[in-house]
Coordinates of C-alpha atoms in Angstrom, one line a residue:
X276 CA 86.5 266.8 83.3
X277 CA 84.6 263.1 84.0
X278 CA 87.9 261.8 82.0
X279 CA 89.9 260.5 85.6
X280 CA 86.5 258.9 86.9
X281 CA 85.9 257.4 83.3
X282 CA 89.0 256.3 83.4
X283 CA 89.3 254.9 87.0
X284 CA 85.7 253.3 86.4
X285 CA 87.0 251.1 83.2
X286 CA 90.4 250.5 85.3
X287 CA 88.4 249.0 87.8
X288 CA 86.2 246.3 85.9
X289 CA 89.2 245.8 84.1
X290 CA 91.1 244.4 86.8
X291 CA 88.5 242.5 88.6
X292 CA 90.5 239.2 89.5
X293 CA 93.5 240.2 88.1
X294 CA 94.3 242.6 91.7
X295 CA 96.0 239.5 93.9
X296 CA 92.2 240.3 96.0
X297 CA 94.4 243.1 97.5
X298 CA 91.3 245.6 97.2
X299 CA 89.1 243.5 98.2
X300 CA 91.2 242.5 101.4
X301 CA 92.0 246.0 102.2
X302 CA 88.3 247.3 101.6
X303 CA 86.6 246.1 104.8
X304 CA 89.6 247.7 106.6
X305 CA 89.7 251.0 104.6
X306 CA 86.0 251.4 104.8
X307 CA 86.0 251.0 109.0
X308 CA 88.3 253.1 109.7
X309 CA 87.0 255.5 107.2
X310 CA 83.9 255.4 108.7
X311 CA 84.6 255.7 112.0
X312 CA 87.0 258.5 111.5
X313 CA 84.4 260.5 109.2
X314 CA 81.6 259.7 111.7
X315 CA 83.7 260.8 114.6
X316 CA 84.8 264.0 113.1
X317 CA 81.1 264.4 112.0
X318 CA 80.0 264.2 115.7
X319 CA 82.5 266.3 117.4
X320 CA 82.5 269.2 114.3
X321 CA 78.7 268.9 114.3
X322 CA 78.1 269.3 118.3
X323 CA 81.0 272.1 118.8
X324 CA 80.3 274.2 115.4
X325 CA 76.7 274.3 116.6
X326 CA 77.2 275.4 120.1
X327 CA 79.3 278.0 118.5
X328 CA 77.2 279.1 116.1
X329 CA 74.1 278.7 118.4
X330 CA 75.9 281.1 121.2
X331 CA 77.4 283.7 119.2
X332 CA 74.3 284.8 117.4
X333 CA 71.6 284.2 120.6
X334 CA 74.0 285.5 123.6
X335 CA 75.9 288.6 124.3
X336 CA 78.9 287.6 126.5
X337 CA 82.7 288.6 126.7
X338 CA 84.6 289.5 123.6
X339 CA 81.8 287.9 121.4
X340 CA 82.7 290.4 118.7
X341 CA 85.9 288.9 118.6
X342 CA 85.0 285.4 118.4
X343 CA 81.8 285.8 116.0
X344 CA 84.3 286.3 112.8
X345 CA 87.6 285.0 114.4
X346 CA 86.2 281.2 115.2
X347 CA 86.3 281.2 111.5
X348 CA 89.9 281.1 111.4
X349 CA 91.1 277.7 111.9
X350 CA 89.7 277.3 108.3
X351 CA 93.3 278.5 107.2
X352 CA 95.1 275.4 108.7
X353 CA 95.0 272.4 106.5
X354 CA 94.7 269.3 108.2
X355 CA 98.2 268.2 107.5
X356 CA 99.8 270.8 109.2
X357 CA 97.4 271.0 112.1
X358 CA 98.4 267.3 112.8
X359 CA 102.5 268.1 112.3
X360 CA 102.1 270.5 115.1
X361 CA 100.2 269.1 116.9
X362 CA 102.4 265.9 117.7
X363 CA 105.6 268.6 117.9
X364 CA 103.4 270.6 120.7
X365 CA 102.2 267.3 122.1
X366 CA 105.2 264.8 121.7
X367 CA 108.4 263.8 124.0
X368 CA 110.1 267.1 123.2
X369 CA 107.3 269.2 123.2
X370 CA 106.6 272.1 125.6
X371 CA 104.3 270.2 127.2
X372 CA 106.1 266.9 128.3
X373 CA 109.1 269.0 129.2
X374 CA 107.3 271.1 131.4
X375 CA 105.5 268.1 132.9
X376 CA 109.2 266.0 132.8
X377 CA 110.4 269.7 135.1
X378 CA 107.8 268.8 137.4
X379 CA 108.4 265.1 138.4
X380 CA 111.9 265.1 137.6
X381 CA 110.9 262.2 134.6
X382 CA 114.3 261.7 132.2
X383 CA 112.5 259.3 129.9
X384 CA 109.1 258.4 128.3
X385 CA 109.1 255.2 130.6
X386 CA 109.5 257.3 133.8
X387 CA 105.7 258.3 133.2
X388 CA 102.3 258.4 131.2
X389 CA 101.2 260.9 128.5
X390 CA 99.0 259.8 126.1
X391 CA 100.7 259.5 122.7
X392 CA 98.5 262.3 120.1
X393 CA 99.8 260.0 117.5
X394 CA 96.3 257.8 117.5
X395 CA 92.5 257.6 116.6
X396 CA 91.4 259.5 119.1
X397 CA 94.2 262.5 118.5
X398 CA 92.9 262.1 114.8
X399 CA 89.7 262.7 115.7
X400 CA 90.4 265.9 117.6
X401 CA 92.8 267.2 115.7
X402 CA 91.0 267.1 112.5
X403 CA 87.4 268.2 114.8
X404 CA 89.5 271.1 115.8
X405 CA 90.3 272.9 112.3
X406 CA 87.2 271.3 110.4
X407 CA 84.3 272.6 112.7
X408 CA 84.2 276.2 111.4
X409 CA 82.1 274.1 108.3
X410 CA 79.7 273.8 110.7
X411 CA 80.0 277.0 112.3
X412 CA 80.2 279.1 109.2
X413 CA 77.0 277.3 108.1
X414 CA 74.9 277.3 111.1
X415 CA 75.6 280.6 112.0
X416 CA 74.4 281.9 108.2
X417 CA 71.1 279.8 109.2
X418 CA 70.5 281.7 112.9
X419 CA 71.3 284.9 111.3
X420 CA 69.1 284.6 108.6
X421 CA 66.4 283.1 110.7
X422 CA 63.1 284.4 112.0
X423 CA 63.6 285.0 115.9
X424 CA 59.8 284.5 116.2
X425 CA 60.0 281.1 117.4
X426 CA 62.5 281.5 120.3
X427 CA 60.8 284.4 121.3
X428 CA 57.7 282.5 121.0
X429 CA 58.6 279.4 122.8
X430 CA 60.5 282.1 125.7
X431 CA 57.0 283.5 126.2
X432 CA 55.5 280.4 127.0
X433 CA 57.8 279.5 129.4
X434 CA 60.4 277.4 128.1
X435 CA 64.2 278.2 129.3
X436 CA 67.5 278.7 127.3
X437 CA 68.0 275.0 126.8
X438 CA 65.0 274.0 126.3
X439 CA 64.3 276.1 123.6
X440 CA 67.8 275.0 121.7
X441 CA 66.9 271.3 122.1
X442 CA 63.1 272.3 121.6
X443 CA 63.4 274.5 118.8
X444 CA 66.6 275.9 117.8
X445 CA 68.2 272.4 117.1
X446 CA 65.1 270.5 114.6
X447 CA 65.2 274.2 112.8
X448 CA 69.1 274.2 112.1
X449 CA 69.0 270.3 111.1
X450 CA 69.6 272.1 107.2
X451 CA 72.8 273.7 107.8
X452 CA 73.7 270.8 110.4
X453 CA 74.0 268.7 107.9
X454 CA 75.5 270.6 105.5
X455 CA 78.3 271.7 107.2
X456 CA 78.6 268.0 108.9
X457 CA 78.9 266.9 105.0
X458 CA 81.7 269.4 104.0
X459 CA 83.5 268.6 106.9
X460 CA 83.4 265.0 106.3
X461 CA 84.2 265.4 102.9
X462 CA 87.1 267.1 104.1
X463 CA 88.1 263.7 105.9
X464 CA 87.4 261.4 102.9
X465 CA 90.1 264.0 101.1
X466 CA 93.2 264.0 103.3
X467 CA 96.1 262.1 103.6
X468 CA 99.0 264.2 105.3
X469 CA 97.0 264.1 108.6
X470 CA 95.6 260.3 108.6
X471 CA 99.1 259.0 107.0
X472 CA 100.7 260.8 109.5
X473 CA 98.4 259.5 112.9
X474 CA 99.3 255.9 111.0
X475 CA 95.1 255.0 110.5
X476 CA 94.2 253.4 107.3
X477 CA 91.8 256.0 105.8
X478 CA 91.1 254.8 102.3
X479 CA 92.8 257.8 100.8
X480 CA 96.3 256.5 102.4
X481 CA 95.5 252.9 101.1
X482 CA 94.9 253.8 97.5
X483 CA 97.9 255.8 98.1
X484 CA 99.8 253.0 99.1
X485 CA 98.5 250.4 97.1
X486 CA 99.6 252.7 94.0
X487 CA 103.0 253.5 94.7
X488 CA 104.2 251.1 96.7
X489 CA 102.7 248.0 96.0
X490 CA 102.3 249.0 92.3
X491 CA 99.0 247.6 92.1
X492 CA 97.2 250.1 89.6
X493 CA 93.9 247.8 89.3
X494 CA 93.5 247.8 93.5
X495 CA 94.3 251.4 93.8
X496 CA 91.2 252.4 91.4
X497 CA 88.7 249.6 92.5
X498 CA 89.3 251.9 95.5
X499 CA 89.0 255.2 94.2
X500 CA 85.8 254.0 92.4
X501 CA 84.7 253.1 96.2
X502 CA 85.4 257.0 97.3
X503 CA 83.4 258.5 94.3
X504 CA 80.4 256.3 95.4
X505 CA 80.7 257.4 99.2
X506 CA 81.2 261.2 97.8
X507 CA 78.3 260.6 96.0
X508 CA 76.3 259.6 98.8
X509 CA 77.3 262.9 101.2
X510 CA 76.5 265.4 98.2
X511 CA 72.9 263.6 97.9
X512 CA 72.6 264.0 101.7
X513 CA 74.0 267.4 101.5
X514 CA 71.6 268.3 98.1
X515 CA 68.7 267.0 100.0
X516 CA 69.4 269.1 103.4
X517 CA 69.5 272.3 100.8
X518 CA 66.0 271.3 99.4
X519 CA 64.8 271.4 103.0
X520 CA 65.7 275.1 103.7
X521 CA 62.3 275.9 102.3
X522 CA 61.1 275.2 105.5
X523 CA 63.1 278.5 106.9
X524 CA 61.2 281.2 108.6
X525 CA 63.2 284.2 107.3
X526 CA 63.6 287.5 109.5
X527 CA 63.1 290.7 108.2
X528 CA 66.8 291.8 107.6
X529 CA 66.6 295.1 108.9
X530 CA 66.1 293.9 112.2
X531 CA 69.0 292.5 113.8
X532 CA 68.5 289.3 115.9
X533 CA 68.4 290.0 120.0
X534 CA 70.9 288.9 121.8
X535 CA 70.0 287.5 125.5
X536 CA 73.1 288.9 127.8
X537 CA 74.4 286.1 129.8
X538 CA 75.1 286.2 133.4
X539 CA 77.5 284.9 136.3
X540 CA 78.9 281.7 135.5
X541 CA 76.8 281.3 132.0
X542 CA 78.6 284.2 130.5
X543 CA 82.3 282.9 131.4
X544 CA 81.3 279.4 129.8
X545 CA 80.2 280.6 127.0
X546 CA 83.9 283.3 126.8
X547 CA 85.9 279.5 127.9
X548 CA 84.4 277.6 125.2
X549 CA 85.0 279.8 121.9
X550 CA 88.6 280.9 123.6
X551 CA 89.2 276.7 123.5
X552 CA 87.7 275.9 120.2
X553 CA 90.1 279.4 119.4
X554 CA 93.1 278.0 121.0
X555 CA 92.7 274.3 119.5
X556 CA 92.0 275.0 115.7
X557 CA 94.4 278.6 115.5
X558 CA 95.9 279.2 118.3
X559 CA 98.0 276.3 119.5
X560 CA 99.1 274.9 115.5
X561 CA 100.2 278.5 114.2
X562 CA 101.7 279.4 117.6
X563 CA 103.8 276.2 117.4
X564 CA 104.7 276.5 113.8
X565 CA 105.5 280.4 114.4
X566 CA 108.0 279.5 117.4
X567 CA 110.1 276.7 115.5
X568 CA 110.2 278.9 112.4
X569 CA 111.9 281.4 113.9
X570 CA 113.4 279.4 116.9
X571 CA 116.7 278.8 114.8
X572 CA 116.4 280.5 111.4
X573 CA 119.2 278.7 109.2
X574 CA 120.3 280.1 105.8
X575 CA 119.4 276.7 104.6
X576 CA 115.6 276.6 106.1
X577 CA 115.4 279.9 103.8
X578 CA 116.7 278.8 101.1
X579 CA 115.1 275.8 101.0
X580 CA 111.3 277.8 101.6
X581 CA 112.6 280.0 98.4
X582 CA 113.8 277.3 96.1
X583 CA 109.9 275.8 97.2
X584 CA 108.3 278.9 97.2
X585 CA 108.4 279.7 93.3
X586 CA 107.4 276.6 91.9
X587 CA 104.3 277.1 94.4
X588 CA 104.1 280.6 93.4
X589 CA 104.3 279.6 89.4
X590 CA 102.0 276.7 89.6
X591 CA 99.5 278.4 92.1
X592 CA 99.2 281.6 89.5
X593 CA 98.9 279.6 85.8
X594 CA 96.4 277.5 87.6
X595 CA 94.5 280.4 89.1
X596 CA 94.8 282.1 85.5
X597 CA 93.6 278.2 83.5
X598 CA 90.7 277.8 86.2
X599 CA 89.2 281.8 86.1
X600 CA 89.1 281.2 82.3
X601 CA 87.2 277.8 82.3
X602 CA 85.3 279.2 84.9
X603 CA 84.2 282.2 83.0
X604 CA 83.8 280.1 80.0
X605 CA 81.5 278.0 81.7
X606 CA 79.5 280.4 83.3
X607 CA 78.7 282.3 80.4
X608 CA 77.7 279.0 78.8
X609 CA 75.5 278.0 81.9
X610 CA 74.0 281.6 81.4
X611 CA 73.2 280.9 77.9
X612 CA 72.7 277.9 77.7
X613 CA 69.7 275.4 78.3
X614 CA 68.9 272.7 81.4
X615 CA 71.1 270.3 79.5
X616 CA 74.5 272.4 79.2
X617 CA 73.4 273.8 83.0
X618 CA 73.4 270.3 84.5
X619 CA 76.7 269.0 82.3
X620 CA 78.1 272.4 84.1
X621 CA 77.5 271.3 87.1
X622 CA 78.8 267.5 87.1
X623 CA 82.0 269.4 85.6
X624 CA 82.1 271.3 89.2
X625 CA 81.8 268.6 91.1
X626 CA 85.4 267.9 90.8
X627 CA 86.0 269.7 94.3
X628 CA 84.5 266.8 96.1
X629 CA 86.8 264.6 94.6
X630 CA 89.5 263.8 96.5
X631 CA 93.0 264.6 94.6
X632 CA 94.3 261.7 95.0
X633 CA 91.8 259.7 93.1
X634 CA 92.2 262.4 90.4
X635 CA 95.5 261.6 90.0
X636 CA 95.5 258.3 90.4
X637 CA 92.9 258.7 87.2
X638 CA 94.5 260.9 84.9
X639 CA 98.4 259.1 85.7
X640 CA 97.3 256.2 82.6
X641 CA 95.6 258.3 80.2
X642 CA 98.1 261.4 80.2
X643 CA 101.0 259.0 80.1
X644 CA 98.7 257.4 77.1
X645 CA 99.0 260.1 75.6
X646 CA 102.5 260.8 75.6
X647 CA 103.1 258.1 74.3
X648 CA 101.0 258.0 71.4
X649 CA 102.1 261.4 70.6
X650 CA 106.4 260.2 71.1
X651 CA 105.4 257.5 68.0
X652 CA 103.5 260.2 66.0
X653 CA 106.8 262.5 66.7
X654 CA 109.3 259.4 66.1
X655 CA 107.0 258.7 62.5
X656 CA 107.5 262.0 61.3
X657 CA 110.3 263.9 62.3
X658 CA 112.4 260.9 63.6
X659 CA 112.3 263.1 67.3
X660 CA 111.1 261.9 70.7
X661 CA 110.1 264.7 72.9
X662 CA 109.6 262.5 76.0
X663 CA 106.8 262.8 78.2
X664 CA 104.7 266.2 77.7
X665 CA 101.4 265.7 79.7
X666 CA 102.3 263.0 82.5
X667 CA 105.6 264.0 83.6
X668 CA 105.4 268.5 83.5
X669 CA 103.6 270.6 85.1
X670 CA 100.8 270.2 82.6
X671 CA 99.1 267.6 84.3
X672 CA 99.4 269.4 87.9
X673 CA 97.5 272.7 86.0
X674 CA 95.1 269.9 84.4
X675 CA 93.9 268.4 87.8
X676 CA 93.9 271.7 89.6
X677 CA 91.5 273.2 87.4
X678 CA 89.3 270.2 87.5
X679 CA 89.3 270.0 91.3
X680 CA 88.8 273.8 91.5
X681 CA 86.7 274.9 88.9
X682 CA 83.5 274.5 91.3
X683 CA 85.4 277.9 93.1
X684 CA 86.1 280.2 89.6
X685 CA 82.6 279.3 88.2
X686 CA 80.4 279.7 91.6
X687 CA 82.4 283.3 92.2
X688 CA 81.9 284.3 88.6
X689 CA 78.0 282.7 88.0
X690 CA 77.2 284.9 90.8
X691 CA 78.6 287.6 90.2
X692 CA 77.1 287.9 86.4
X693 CA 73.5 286.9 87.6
X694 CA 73.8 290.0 90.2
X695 CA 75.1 292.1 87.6
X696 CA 72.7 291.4 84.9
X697 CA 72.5 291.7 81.1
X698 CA 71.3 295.7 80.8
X699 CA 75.3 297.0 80.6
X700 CA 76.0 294.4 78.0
X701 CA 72.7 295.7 76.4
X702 CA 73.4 298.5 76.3
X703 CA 76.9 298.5 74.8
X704 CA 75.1 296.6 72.2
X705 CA 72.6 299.3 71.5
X706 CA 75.9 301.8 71.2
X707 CA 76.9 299.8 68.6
X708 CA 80.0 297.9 70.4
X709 CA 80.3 294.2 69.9
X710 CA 82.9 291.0 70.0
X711 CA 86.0 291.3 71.8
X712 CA 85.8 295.6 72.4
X713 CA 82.7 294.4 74.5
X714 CA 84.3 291.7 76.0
X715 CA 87.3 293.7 77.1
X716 CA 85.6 296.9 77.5
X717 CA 82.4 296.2 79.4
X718 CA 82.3 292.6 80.0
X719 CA 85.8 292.1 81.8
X720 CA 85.9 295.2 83.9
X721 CA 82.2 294.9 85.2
X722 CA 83.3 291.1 86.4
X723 CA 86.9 292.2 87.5
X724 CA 86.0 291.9 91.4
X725 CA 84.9 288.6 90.8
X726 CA 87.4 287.7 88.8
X727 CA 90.2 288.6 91.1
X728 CA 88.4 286.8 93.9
X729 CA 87.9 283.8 92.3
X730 CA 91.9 283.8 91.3
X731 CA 92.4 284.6 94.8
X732 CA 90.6 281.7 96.1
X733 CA 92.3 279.4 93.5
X734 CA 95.4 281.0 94.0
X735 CA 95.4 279.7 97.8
X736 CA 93.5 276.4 97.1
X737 CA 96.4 275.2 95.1
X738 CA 99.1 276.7 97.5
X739 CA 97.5 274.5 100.2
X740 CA 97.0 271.0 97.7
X741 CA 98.9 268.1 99.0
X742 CA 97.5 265.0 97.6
X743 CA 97.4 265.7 93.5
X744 CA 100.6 268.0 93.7
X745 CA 102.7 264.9 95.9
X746 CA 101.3 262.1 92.9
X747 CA 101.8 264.1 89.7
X748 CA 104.6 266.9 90.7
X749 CA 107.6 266.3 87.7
X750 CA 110.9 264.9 89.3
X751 CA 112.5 267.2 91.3
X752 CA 109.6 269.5 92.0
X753 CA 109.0 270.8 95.1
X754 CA 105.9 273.1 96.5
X755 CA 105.7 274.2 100.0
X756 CA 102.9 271.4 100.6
X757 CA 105.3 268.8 99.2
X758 CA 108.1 270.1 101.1
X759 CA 106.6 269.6 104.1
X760 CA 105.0 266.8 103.9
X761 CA 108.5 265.0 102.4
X762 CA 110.2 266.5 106.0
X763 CA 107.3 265.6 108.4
X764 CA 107.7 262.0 107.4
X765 CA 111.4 261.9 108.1
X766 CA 110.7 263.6 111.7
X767 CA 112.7 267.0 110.3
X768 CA 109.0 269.0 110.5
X769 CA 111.4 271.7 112.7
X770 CA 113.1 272.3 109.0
X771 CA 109.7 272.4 107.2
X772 CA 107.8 275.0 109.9
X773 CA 108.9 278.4 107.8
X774 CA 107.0 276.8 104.4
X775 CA 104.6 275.5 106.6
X776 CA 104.4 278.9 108.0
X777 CA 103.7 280.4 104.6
X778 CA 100.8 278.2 103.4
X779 CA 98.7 279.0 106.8
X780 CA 99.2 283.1 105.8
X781 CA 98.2 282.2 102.4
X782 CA 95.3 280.6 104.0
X783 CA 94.3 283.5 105.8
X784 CA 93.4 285.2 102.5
X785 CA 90.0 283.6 101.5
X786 CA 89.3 283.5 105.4
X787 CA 89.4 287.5 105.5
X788 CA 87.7 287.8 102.0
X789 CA 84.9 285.9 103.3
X790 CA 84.5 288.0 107.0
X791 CA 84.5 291.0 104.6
X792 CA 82.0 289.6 102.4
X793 CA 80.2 288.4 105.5
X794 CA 80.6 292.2 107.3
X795 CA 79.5 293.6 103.5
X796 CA 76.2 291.4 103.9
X797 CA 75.6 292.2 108.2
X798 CA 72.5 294.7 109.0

């Protein structure tokens, strides 16, 4: 698993002064707009997923129900295809401008202003508007979970609604702020559909760029070594706002929390606010991407999305089967095992904070290597080349996806042994059953929920991967991601909105596995 950072790491002291400086010139540039972008988004996602959070749990007010499991939702949008939409709903022939062109009798974009999505500032909402549920997801756990001693403390002495949040509420959730602030930022370090697309140059896109089209391998991973240290730095942040959650007051769970009922004006700001964040994240990208879908459906749209859909289908399911295996196998070892195997478990997990571009970029060299130390092994025997094996099939796609996603498959499985326990496998012992008829006839089964979730969540992780798939896909391959993101950057994303279409409903899978986990867990 540490084989593309090893890899990228010796790459990058390798080729210190032999670059043309091009890293080192493009640094400054990647790193501010990086920054800014992640620190934006971090701001907006923090403030809005917080509100959220803050009144669904505390107030009762119009269709709450609704928006307490459905402001989750924009969680199925990837950030790529949030930002396609968005400039097709916002741009020249957009519904917008061409109602607004019906009103002033405008013919072209110089007849009058609208300001152009395609920007910072779009970035930063666009991305704030499908990445806050991080926050909201995490800060709504915390209130729920949370003693309502202290509001209704700080209410008896006198202190209004506000008050209280800024008072109390706010230095309480700091934990899960910054959590989900971290995830969602991470998020932003990992893209590069979306910041490609609004033309800002994120450090993701210049790596990208450096690689393939200035063919500067050295640059590209004295860059990727510079996002592994600013990952690093956001999972310390993030490690140390978990070590503070000690500081929780915990409610007794068979108390519900009380809801305050809002009135007049209060209780239609609160309805507008979640119907907006609703709208912007959900709403308006898989409304727009639903209507040019089926605006003109051509035979060539659908056989296109079907020619893309089973190489996305095939790749998505040997993953999900490669990762559920490793993650079993590693779990079972972490449940064994001592501290030392635990904490080599974990730095193998902490692949899904990589972003999959640097993965790629890090296993390109050393599969290709490979191949070709294995072609002169071939040649030396048998007199046969087989060509390349690792680097150019679909073996290195499955090798990166179960490294970026083997944090899902062993999480879902780790938990659901340590609930489970050893007394069934004990028993089964004490009956005289052992080897493989335990594994397959108590071990499996009892895990099988888990199992299947943890495929299912892999399953849809890959279906939604742009970055790794676009870098290490074999000639000719196309998924549904690819396929889009190949048409979006030709202006044809009308073509790619039925594909598009399908990786959103495959997103909706985890998304209503984890409300009915979440409903499972309610009072």
């Amino acid at each position: 698993m540490g084989l593309p950072i090893i890899w990228l790491g010796w790459s990058a002291l390798a080729s210190v002064g032999g670059s043309n400086g091009l890293a080192a010139n493009m640094l400054p540039t990647a790193l501010r707009e990086t920054g800014l972008l992640m620190a934006s988004v971090g701001v907006v996602t923090g403030c809005v997923g917080l509100v959220a959070a803050w009144l669904v749990t505390h107030y009762d007010f119009p269709l709450r129900r609704l928006f307490d499991w459905a402001l989750v939702l924009p969680l199925a949008v990837p950030t790529y295809l949030a930002a396609y939409s968005y400039v097709e709903f916002l741009g020249f022939p957009g519904p917008i401008q061409t109602m607004l062109r019906g009103f002033n009798g405008a013919k072209t974009l110089q007849d009058y202003w609208f300001p152009d999505i395609r920007s910072d500032w779009g970035a930063v909402i666009v991305l704030s508007s499908v990445l806050y549920p991080y926050v909201y997801v995490a800060c709504r756990a915390f209130f729920l979970m949370q003693s309502a001693s202290l509001n209704i403390a700080a209410r008896t002495l006198g202190a209004g609604g506000m008050r209280t949040f800024f008072a109390v509420t706010l230095p309480l959730s700091r934990p899960a702020l910054v959590v989900g602030i971290t995830l969602a930022m991470m998020e932003v370090v990992n893209d590069l559909g979306a910041v490609q697309y609004f033309g800002i140059n994120a450090i993701t896109a210049i790596i990208y760029s450096t690689w393939i089209n200035r063919s500067d391998f050295g640059g590209a991973a004295q860059l990727a070594v510079t996002v592994v240290l600013v990952i690093g730095l956001l999972i310390a942040a993030e490690q140390r706002a978990r070590r503070d959650r000690v500081y929780l007051a915990h409610r007794d769970s068979r108390v519900p929390p009380a809801r305050e009922p809002l009135l007049g004006g209060r209780r239609w700001a609160a309805f507008g606010f979640c119907l907006l964040l609703l709208a912007l994240g959900f709403g308006i990208p898989v409304g727009q991407l639903t209507y040019l879908a089926f605006r003109i459906v051509l035979p060539e749209t659908v056989a296109m999305t079907v020619a893309a859909l089973v190489p996305t289908v095939t790749l998505a399911a040997l993953g999900a089967l490669i990762t559920v295996i490793v993650g079993l196998f590693s779990a079972k070892l972490a449940h064994r095992s001592g501290s030392g195997a635990r904490g080599a478990i974990r730095l193998a997990t902490l692949g899904y904070a990589i972003p999959g571009t640097v993965l790629a970029l890090g296993l390109l060299q050393p599969l290709g290597q490979a191949d070709l130390w294995f072609n002169r092994l071939t040649m030396a025997l048998w007199d046969w080349r087989p060509g390349l094996i690792l680097s150019g099939s679909m073996a290195a796609l499955l090798y990166v996806y179960a490294i970026r996603f083997l944090a899902v498959s062993h999480s879902t499985i780790d938990a659901a042994m340590k609930k489970r326990g050893d007394s069934m496998l004990q028993a089964g012992r004490v009956l005289g059953v052992r080897g493989p008829e335990l594994l397959f006839r108590i071990d499996l089964p009892t895990l099988m929920p888990a199992l299947l979730s943890a495929a299912t969540l892999v399953f849809v992780e890959i279906v939604k991967e742009l970055p790794a798939t676009l870098l290490l896909r074999p000639l000719g391959v196309d998924t549904l991601a690819t396929l889009v993101y190949m048409r979006a950057n030709v202006g044809l994303f009308a073509q790619a909105a039925l594909p598009a279409l399908f990786i959103v409903l495959a997103g909706l899978i985890p998304v209503i596995l984890a409300t009915r986990l979440g409903d499972r867990r309610k009072v």
